[in-house]
Coordinates of C-alpha atoms in Angstrom, one line a residue:
Chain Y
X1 CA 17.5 2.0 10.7
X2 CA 18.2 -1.4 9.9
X3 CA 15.9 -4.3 7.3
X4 CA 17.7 -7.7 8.6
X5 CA 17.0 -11.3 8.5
X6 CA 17.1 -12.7 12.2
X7 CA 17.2 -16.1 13.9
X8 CA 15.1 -16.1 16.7
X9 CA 17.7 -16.3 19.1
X10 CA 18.9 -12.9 17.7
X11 CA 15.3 -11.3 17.8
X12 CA 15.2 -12.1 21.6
X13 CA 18.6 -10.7 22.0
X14 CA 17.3 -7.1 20.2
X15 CA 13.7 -7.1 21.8
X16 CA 15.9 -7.5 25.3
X17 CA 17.6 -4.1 24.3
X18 CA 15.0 -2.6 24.1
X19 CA 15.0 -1.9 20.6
X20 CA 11.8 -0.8 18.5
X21 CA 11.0 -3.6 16.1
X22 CA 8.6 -4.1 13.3
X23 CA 8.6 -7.9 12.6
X24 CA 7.5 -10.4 10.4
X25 CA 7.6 -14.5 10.8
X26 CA 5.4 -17.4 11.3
X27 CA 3.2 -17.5 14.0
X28 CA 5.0 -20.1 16.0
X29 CA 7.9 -18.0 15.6
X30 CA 6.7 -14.7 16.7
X31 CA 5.1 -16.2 19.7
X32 CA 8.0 -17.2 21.4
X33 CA 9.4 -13.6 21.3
X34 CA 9.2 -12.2 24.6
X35 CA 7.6 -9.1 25.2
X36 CA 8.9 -5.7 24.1
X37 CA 9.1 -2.9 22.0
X38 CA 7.6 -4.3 18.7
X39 CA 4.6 -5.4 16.5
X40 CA 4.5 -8.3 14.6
X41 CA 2.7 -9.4 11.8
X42 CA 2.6 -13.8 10.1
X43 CA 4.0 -14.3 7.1
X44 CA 6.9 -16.7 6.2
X45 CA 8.2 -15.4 3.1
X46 CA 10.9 -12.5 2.8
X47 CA 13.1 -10.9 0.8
X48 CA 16.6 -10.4 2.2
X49 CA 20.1 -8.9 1.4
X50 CA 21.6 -12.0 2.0
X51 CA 19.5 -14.6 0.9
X52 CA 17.1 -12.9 -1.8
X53 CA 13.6 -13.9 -1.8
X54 CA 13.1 -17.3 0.5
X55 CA 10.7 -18.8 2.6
X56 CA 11.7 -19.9 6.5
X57 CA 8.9 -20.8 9.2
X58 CA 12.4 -20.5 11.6
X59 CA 13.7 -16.4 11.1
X60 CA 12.2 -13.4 11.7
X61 CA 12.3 -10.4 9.6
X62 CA 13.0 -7.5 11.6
X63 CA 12.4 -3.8 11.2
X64 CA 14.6 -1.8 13.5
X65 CA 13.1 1.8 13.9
X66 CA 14.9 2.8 17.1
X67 CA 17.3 5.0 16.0
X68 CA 14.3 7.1 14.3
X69 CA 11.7 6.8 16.8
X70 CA 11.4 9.1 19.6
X71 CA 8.2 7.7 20.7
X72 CA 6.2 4.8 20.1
X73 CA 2.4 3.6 20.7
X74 CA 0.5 1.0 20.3
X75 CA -3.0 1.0 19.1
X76 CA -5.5 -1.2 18.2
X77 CA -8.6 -0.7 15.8
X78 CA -11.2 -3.0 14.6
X79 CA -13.5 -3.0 11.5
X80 CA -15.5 0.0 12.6
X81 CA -12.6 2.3 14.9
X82 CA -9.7 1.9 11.7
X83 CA -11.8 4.8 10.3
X84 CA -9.8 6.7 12.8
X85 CA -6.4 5.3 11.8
X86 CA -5.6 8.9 10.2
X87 CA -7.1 11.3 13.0
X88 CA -5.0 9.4 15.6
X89 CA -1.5 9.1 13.4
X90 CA 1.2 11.3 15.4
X91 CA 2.1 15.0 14.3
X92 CA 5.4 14.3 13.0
X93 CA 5.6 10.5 12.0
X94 CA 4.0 7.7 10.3
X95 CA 1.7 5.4 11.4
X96 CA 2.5 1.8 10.4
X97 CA -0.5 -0.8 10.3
X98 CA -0.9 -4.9 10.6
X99 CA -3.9 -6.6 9.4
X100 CA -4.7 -10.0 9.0
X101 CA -5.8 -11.1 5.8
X102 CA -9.7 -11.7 5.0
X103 CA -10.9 -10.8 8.4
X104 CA -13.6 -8.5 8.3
X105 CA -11.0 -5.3 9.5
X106 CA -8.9 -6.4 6.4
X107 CA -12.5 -6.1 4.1
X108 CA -13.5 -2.5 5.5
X109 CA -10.0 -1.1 5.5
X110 CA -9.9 -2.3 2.0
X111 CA -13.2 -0.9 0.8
X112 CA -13.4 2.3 3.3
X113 CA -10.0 3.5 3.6
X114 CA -9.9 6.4 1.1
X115 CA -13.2 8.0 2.4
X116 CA -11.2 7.6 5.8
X117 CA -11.4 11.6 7.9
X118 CA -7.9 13.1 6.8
X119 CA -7.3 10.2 4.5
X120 CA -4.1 11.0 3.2
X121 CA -2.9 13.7 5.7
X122 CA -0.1 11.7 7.6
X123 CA 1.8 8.7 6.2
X124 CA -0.1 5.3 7.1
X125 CA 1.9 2.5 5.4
X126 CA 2.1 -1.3 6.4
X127 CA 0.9 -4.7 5.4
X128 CA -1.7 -7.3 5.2
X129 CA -0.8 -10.6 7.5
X130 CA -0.6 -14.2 5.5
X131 CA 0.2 -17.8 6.2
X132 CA 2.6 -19.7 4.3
X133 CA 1.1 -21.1 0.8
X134 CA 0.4 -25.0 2.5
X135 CA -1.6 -23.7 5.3
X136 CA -4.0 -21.7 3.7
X137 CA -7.3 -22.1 5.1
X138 CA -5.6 -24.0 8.0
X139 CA -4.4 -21.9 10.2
X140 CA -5.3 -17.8 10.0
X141 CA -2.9 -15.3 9.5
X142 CA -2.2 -13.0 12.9
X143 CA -1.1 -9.8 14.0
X144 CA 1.0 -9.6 17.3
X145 CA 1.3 -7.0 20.0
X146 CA 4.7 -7.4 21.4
X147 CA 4.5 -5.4 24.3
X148 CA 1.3 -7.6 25.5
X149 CA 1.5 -10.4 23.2
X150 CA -1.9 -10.1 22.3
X151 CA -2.9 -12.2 18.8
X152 CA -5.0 -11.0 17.2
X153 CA -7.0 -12.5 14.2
X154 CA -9.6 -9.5 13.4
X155 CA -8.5 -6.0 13.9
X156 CA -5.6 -3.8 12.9
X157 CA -2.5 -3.3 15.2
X158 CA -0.8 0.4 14.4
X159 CA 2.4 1.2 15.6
X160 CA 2.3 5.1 15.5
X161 CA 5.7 6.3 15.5
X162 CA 7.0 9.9 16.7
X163 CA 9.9 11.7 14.8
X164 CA 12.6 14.0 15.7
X165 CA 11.9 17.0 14.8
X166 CA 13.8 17.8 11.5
X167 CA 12.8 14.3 10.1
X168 CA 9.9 13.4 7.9
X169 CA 8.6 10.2 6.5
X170 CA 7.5 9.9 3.2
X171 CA 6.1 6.9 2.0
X172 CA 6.7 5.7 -2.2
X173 CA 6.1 2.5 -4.3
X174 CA 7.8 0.5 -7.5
X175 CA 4.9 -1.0 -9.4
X176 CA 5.8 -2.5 -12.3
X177 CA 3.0 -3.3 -14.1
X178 CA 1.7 -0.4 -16.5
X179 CA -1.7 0.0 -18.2
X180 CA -2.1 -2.3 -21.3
X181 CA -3.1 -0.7 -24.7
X182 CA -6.5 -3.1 -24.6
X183 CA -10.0 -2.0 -23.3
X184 CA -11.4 0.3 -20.7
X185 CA -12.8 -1.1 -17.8
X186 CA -15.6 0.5 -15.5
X187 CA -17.5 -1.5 -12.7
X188 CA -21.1 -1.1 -11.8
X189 CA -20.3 -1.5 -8.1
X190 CA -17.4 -1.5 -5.5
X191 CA -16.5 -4.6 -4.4
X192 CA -14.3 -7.2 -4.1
X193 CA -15.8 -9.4 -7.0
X194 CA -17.8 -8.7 -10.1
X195 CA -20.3 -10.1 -12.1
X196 CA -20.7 -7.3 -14.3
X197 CA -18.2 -4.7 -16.3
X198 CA -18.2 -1.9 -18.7
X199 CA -16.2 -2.8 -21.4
X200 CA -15.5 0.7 -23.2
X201 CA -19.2 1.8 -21.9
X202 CA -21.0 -1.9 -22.9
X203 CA -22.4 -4.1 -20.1
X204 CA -21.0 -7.4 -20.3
X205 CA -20.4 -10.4 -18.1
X206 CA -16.8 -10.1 -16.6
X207 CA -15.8 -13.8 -16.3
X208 CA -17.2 -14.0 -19.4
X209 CA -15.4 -11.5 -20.9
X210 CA -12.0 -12.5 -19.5
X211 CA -12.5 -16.6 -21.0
X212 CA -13.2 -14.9 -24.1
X213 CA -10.0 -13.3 -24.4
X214 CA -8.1 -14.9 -22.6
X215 CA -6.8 -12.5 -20.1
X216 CA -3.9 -14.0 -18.3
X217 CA -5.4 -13.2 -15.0
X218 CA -1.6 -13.4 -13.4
X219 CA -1.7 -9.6 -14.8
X220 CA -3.4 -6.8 -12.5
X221 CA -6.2 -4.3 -13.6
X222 CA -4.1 -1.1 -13.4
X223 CA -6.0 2.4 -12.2
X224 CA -4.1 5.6 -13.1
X225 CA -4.8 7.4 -9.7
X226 CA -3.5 10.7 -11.1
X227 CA -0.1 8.9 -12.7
X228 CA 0.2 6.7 -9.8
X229 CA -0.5 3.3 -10.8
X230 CA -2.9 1.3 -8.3
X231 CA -3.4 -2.7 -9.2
X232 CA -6.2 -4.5 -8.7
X233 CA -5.2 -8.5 -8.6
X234 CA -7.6 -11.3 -9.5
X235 CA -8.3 -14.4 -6.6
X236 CA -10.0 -16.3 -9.3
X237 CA -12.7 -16.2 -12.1
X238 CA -15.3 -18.6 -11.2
X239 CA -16.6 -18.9 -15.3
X240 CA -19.9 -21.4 -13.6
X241 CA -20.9 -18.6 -11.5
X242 CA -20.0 -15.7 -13.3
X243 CA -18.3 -13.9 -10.6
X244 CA -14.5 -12.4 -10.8
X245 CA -13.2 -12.5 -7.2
X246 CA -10.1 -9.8 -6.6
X247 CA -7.7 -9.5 -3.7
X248 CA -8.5 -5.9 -3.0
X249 CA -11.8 -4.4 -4.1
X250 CA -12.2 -2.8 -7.9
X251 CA -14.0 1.2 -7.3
X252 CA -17.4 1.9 -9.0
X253 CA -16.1 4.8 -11.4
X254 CA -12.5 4.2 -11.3
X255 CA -10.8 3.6 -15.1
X256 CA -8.6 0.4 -15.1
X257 CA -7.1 -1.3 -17.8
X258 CA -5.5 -4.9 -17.8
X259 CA -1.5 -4.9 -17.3
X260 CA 0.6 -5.3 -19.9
X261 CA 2.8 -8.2 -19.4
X262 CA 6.0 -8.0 -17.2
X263 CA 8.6 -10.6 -18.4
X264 CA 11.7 -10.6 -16.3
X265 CA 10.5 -8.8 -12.8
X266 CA 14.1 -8.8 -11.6
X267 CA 15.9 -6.7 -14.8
X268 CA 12.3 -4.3 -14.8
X269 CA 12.6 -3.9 -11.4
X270 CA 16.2 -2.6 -12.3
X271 CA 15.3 -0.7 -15.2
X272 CA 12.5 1.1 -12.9
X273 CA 14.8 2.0 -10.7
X274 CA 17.1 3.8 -12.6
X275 CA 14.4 5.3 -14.5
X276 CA 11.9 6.4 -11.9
X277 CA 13.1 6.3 -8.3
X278 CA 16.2 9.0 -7.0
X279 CA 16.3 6.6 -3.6
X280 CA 18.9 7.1 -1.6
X281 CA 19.5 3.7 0.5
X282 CA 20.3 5.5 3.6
X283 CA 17.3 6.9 4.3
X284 CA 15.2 3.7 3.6
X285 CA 13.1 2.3 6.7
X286 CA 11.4 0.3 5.8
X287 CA 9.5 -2.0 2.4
X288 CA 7.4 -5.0 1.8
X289 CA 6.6 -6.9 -2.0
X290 CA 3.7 -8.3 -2.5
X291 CA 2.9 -12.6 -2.6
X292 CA 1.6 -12.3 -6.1
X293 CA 5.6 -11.1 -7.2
X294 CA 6.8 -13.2 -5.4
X295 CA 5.3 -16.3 -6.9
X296 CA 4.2 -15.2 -10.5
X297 CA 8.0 -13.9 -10.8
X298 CA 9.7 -16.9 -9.0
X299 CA 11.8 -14.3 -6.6
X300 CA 13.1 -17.0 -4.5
X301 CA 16.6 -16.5 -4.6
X302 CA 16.5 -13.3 -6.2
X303 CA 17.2 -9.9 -4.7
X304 CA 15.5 -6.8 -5.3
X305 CA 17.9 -4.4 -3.6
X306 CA 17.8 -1.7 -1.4
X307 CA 14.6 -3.1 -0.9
X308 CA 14.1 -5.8 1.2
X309 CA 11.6 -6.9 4.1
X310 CA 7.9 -9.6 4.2
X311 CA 6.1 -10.6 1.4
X312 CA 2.9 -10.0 2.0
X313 CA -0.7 -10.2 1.3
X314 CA -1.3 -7.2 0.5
X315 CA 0.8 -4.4 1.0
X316 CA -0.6 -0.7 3.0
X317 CA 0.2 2.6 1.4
X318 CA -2.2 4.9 2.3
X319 CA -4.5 2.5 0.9
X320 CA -4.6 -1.3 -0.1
X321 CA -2.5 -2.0 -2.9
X322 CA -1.6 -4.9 -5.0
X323 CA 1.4 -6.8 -6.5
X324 CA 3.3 -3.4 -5.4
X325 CA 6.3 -2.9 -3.8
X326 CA 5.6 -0.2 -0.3
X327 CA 8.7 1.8 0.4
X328 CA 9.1 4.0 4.0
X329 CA 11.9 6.9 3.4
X330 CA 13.3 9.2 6.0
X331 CA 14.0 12.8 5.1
X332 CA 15.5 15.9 6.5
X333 CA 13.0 18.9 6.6
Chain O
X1 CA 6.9 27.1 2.1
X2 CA 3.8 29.0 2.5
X3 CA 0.7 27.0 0.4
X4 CA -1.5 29.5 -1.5
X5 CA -4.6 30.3 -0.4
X6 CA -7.8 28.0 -1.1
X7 CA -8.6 30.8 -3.6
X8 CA -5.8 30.4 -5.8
X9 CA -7.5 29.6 -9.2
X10 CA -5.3 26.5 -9.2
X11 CA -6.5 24.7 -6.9
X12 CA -10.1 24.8 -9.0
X13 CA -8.3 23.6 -11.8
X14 CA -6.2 20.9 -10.3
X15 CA -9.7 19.5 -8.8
X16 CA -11.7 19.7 -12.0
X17 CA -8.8 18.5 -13.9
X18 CA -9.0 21.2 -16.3
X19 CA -5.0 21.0 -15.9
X20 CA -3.2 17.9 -15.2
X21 CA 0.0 18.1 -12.9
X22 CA 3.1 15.2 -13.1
X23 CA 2.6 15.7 -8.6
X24 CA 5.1 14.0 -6.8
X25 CA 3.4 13.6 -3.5
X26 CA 1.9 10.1 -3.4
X27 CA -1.1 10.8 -1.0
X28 CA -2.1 13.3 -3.4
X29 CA -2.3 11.5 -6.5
X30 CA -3.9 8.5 -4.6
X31 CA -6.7 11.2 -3.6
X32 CA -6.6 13.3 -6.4
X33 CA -7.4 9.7 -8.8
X34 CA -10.6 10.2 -7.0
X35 CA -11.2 13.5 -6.4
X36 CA -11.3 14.7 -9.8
X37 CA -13.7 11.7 -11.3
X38 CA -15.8 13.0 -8.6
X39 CA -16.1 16.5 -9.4
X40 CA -16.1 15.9 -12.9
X41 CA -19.2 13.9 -12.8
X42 CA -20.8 16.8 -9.9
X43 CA -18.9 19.7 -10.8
X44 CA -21.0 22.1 -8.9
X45 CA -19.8 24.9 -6.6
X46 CA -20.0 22.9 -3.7
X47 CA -18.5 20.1 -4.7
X48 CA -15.4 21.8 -6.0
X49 CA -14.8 23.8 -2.6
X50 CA -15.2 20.3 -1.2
X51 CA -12.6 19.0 -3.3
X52 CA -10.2 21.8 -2.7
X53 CA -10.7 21.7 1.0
X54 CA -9.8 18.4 1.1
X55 CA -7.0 18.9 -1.1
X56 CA -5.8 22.2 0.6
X57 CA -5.7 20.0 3.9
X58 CA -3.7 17.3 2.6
X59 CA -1.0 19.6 1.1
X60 CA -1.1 22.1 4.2
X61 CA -0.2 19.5 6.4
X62 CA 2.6 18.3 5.2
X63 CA 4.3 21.4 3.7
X64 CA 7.7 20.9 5.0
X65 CA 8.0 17.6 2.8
X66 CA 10.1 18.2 0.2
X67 CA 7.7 16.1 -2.7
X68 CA 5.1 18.8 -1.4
X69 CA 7.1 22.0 -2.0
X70 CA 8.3 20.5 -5.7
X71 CA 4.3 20.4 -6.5
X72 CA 3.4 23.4 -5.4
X73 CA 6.5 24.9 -8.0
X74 CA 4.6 22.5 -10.5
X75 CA 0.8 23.7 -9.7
X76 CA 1.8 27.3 -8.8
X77 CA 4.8 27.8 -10.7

């Protein structure tokens, strides 16, 4: 199990050894990989052991699972079929799943997942695709199969990965961000944007609402799913219209709360991990981070060790999640 | 280890959150955020066996995971 930072030359070299790869790049980069054991999703930005956070439209991030893989497959789903991401996950293993953002499989994973059959029953974790920062609303983000080289724009790519038996996956996340002391918040309807909210019970205009006290909308609604904490990130309050546009969609009858303020991501990150998470390093396969940290926290350059791997745009545990970190550990069982 | 029968009174009280666990194993918590809104608004018979199927499933199939065995010594003692 290895998280590395690749030149292109050196992904070629891996992919011609057949190993199992999960990758992550820019599109011209990961269409110039041959064919081969691996799936491949766009993003430019990493994080890396030896660089810390940076942004490269030349290396590939690469995942190798081959030393825990004992069989591989590749399937693809679209907005209707992903219902069946769970039924079709592998016995002993974990299923790991690309989707580009904003196409219509990204909006009904997003909105659908948890009512998924067996939702839950084996590990599905993975990540949204993106585009680097300039090319947004350019070019679309892709996922990549690597054994046919299919692109794909709409859809979900799964990699469903088999286990030796004796090994299990598990899947955890580091979410910083904790549920402010300030209102209750309700929505009328599921949805990725919202006119209206209950604000402790009272029907109010969202946008409005956030103007009026000033909400730094850098800061996540925050669900407590049963003392996991689940973020909801904002796109954008559009005050004219009265709409509140979100990155992944807010649940009719979930509780959420706005975030309390994170002000040094690198030190709380450290500080969470010595208060909440027993990881060993060893049996990491594989983590993303999420855009929104990347940026609001200025990461570039930093490192957020053991973990390491694509910033994303959106990152896949279970369900979509927000401004969270997505962590694959290996046990022995 | 063995999971305890769908009849174990825990199960009901896990789902109706009459009793609130610090669980361990993620897939759980993401479903029981859910789950126990859900029955707590319908908390009829058939909704709670629901519930507890669903979370019966989730936890049977992945007994040998270690976060699973730790909350079944938190639920069941």
């Amino acid at each position: 199990m290895s998280q590395a930072i690749l030149t292109v030359d050196e992904a070629k070299e891996a992919i011609a050894k057949g190993r199992v790869l999960l990758l992550a790049g820019d599109e011209a980069v990961l269409r110039s990989l041959p064919n081969g054991a691996w799936v491949g999703g766009t993003i430019p930005y990493f994080m890396s052991n030896k660089y810390g956070g940076l942004a490269s439209r030349e290396l590939v991030f690469a995942t190798d699972i081959t030393e825990v893989a004992t069989g591989w497959e590749l399937q693809r789903y679209d907005a209707e079929t992903v219902a069946q991401v769970y039924v079709n996950a592998p016995e002993n293993g974990f299923s790991f799943i690309l989707i580009p953002a904003s196409c219509p499989t990204h909006l009904s994973f997003a909105l659908n997942a948890p009512n998924y059959e067996q939702f839950g029953v084996r590990p599905l974790v993975g990540w949204i695709a993106g585009v680097h920062l300039e090319d947004l609303g350019k070019i679309t983000p892709k996922a990549i199969n690597g054994q046919t080289g299919e692109v794909i724009e709409d859809g979900a790519l799964v990699m469903a990965v088999t286990l030796p038996a004796g090994k299990a996956a598990s899947l955890g996340i580091v979410n910083l961000f904790e549920q402010g002391d300030g209102d209750t918040l309700t929505f009328p309807e599921t949805g990725f944007s919202a006119r209206e909210v209950f604000v402790n019970g009272k029907r109010t205009n969202f946008a409005q609402y956030l103007t009026e006290k000033q909400l730094d909308t850098k800061l996540p609604l925050v669900a407590d799913y049963y003392g996991a904490l689940v973020n909801i990130s904002f796109q954008g309050v559009d005050a004219a219209q009265g709409v509140v546009n979100f990155y992944a969609p807010v649940f009719s009858g979930i509780r959420y709360k706005h975030a309390k303020p994170v002000t040094d991501y690198v030190a709380d990150f450290k500080n969470k991990l010595a208060q909440d998470c027993s990881l060993d390093d060893t049996r990491l396969v594989f983590s993303c981070n999420c855009i929104l940290n990347y940026l609001y926290s200025e990461l570039e350059g930093k490192k957020t060790q053991p973990f390491v791997g694509p910033i994303t745009f959106g990152e896949i545990a279970y369900q979509l999640l927000n401004q969270t970190l997505v962590y694959v550990e290996m046990h022995d069982v | 280890m063995a999971i305890p029968s769908k009849s174990n009174k825990g199960w009901t009280d896990v789902v109706t959150g009459k009793t609130k666990h610090q669980l361990k194993f993620l897939a759980a918590k993401v479903m029981l955020g859910r789950l126990v809104h859900a029955v707590q608004e319908n908390p009829t018979p058939a909704n709670i066996s629901a519930g507890i199927d669903q979370l019966h499933e989730l936890y049977s199939k992945n007994a040998h995971m270690p976060s699973v065995q730790e909350d079944m010594k938190t639920i069941f003692g």
